Short mmCIF file of C-alpha atoms in Angstrom, two decimals:
data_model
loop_
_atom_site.label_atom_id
_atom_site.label_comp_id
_atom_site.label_asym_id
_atom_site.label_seq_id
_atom_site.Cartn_x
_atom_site.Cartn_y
_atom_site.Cartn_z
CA UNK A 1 -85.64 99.10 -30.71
CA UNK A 2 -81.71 99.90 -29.77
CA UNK A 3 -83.05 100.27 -25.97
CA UNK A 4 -85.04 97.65 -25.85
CA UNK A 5 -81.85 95.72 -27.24
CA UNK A 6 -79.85 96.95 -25.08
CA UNK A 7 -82.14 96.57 -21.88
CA UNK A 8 -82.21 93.03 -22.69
CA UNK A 9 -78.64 93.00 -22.39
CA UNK A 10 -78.72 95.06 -18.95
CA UNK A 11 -76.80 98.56 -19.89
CA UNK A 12 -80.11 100.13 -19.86
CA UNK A 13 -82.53 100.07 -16.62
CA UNK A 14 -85.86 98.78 -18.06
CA UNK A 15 -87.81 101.42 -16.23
CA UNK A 16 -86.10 104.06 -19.30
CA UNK A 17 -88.04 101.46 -22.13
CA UNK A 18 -91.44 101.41 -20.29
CA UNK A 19 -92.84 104.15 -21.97
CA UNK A 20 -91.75 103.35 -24.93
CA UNK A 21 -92.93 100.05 -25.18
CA UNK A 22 -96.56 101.47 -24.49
CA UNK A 23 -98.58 102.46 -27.91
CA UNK A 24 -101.47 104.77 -27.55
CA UNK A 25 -103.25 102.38 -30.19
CA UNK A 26 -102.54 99.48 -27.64
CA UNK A 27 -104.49 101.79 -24.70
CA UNK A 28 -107.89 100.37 -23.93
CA UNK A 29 -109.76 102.67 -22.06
CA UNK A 30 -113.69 102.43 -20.26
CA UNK A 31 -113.31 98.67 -19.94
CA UNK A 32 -116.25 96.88 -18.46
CA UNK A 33 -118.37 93.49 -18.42
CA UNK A 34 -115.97 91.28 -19.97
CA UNK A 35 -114.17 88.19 -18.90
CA UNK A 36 -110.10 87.63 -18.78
CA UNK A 37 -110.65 85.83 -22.03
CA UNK A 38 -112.41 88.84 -23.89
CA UNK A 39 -110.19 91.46 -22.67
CA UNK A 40 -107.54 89.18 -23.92
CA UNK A 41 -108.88 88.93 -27.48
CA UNK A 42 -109.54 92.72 -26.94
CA UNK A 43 -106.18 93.52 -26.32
CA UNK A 44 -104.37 91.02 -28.44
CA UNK A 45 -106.50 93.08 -31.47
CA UNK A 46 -105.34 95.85 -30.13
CA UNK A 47 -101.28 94.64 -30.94
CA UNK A 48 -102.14 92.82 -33.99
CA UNK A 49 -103.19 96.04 -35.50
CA UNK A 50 -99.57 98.09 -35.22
CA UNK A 51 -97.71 94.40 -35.65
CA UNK A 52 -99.31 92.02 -37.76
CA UNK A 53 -96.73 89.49 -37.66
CA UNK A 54 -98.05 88.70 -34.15
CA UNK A 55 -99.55 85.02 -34.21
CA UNK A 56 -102.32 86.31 -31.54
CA UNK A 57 -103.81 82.88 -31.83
CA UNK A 58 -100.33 81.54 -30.39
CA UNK A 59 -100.08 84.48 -28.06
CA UNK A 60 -103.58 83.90 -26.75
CA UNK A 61 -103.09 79.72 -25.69
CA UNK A 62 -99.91 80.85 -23.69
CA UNK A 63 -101.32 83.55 -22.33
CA UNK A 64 -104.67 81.48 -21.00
CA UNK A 65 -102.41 78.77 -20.02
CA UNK A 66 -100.56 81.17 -17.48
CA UNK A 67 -103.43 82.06 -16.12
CA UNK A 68 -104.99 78.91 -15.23
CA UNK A 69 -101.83 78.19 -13.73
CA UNK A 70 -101.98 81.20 -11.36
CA UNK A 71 -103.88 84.31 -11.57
CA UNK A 72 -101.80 87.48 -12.48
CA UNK A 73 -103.02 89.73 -9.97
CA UNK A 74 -99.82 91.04 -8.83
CA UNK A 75 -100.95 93.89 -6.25
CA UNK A 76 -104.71 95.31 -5.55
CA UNK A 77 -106.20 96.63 -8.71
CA UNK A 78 -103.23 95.70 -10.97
CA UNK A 79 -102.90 92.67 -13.09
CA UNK A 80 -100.18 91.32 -15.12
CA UNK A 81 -100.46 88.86 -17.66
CA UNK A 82 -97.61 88.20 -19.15
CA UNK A 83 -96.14 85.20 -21.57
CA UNK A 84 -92.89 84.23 -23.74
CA UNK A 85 -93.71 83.21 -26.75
CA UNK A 86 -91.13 81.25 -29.19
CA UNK A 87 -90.48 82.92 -32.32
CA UNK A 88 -91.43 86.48 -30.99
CA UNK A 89 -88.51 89.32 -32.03
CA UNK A 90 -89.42 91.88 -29.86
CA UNK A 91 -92.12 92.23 -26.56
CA UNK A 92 -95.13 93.77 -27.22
CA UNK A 93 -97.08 95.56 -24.40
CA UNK A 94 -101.19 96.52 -23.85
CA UNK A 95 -102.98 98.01 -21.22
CA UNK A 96 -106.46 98.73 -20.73
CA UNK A 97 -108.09 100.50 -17.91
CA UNK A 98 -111.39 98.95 -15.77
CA UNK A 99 -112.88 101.31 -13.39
CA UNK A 100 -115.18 98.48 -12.09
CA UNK A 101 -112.13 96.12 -12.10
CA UNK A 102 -111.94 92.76 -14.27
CA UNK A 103 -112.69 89.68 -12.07
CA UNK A 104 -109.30 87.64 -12.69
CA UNK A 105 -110.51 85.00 -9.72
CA UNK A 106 -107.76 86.46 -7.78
CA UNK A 107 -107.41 86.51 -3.39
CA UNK A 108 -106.13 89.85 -4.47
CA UNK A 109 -109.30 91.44 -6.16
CA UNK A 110 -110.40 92.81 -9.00
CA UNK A 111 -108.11 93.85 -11.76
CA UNK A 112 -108.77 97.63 -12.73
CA UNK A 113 -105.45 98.46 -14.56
CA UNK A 114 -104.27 95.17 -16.70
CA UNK A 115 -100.82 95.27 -18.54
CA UNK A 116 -100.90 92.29 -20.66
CA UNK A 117 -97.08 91.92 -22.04
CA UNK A 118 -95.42 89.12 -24.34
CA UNK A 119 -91.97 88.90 -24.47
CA UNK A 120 -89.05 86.59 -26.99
CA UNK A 121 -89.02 83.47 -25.14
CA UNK A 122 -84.97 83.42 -26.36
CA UNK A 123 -84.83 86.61 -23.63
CA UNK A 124 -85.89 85.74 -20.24
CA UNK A 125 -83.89 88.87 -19.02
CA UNK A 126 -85.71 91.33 -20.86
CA UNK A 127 -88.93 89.63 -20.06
CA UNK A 128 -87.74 90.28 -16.19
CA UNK A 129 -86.51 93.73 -17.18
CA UNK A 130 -90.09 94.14 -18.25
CA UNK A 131 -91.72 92.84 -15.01
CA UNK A 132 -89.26 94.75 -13.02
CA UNK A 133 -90.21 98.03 -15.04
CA UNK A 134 -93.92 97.65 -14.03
CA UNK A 135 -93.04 97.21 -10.35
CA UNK A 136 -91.03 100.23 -10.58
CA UNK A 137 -93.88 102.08 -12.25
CA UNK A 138 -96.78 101.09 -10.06
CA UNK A 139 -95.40 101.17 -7.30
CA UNK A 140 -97.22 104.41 -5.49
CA UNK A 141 -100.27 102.20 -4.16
CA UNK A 142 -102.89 104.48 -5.74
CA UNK A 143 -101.30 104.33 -8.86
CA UNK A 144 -102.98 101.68 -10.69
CA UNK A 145 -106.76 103.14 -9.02
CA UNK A 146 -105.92 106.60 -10.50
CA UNK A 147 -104.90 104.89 -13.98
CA UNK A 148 -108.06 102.75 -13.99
CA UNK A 149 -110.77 106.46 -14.03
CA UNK A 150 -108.92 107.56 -17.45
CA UNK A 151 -110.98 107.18 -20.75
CA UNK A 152 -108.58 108.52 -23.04
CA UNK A 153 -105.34 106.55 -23.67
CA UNK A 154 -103.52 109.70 -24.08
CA UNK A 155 -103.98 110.48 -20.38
CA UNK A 156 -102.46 107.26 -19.73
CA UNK A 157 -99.17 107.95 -21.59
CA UNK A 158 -99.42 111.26 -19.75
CA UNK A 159 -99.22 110.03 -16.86
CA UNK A 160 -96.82 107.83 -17.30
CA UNK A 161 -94.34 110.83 -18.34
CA UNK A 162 -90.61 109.45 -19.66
CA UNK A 163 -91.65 106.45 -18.54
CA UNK A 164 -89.23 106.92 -15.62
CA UNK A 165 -91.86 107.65 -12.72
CA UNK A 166 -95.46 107.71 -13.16
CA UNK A 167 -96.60 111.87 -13.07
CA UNK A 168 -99.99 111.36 -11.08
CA UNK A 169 -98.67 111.44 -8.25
CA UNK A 170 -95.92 113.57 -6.57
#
């Protein structure tokens, strides 16, 4: 938690905390079939089961109110749905993997990697920390393509290494 602290404060680059804000037990892989809402419930499970202080109920309205707002397809194949939630201590970060791609009515296309985040609302720089960390992480384009194949969440944290570069691809 001292990183994430102290990333929030700007003496540590967030791309260092990445990886350590990703849980196996938050790692969805083989995703298929479902709508935005569904994999949200999915994933929101997913946290409430390694923090159960998490209102998910709370987390869910802010998150589905973002995304009727705009869709958060960020690049092709990669979505980011992301919230700040009041009351929240620290963020809490899921991903889950689609390798036919979640339809997220988005210009952009499907998402097939989806890192849903929540974040203190009392921090907006760590919740831009945390948005600049996934830029810096997916930001080989086949990145998110060769994450979205994987159907065991400890290949993802594989491949994301130390969290400083992702290790697919040199």
């Amino acid at each position: 938690m001292r990183k994430q602290q102290d990333a929030g404060r700007g003496k540590v680059p967030p791309i260092h905390f990445f990886r350590e804000l990703l849980l196996e037990s938050n790692i969805i892989c083989g995703v298929d079939g479902v709508s935005v809402q569904e994999l949200f419930d999915m994933m929101l499970d997913r946290m409430k089961r390694t923090s159960p202080e998490l209102d998910i109920d709370k987390a869910r309205n802010a998150l589905m109110e973002r995304e009727e707002l705009i869709p958060t397809i960020i690049a092709p194949g990669l979505a980011v749905p992301h919230a700040r939630i009041d009351g929240i201590k620290k963020p809490y970060l899921a991903l889950a993997c689609s390798p036919s791609g979640i339809d997220f009515h988005s210009e952009l296309g499907l998402g097939n990697v989806v890192v849903l985040f929540l974040s203190p609302a009392e921090e907006p720089t760590l919740h831009l920390q945390i948005l600049a960390s996934l830029a810096s992480a997916f930001k080989q384009s086949d990145f998110a393509g060769s994450l979205s194949s994987m159907r065991r969440p400890e290949d993802v944290i594989e491949a994301f290494g130390d969290g400083a570069l992702p290790t697919l691809i040199k």
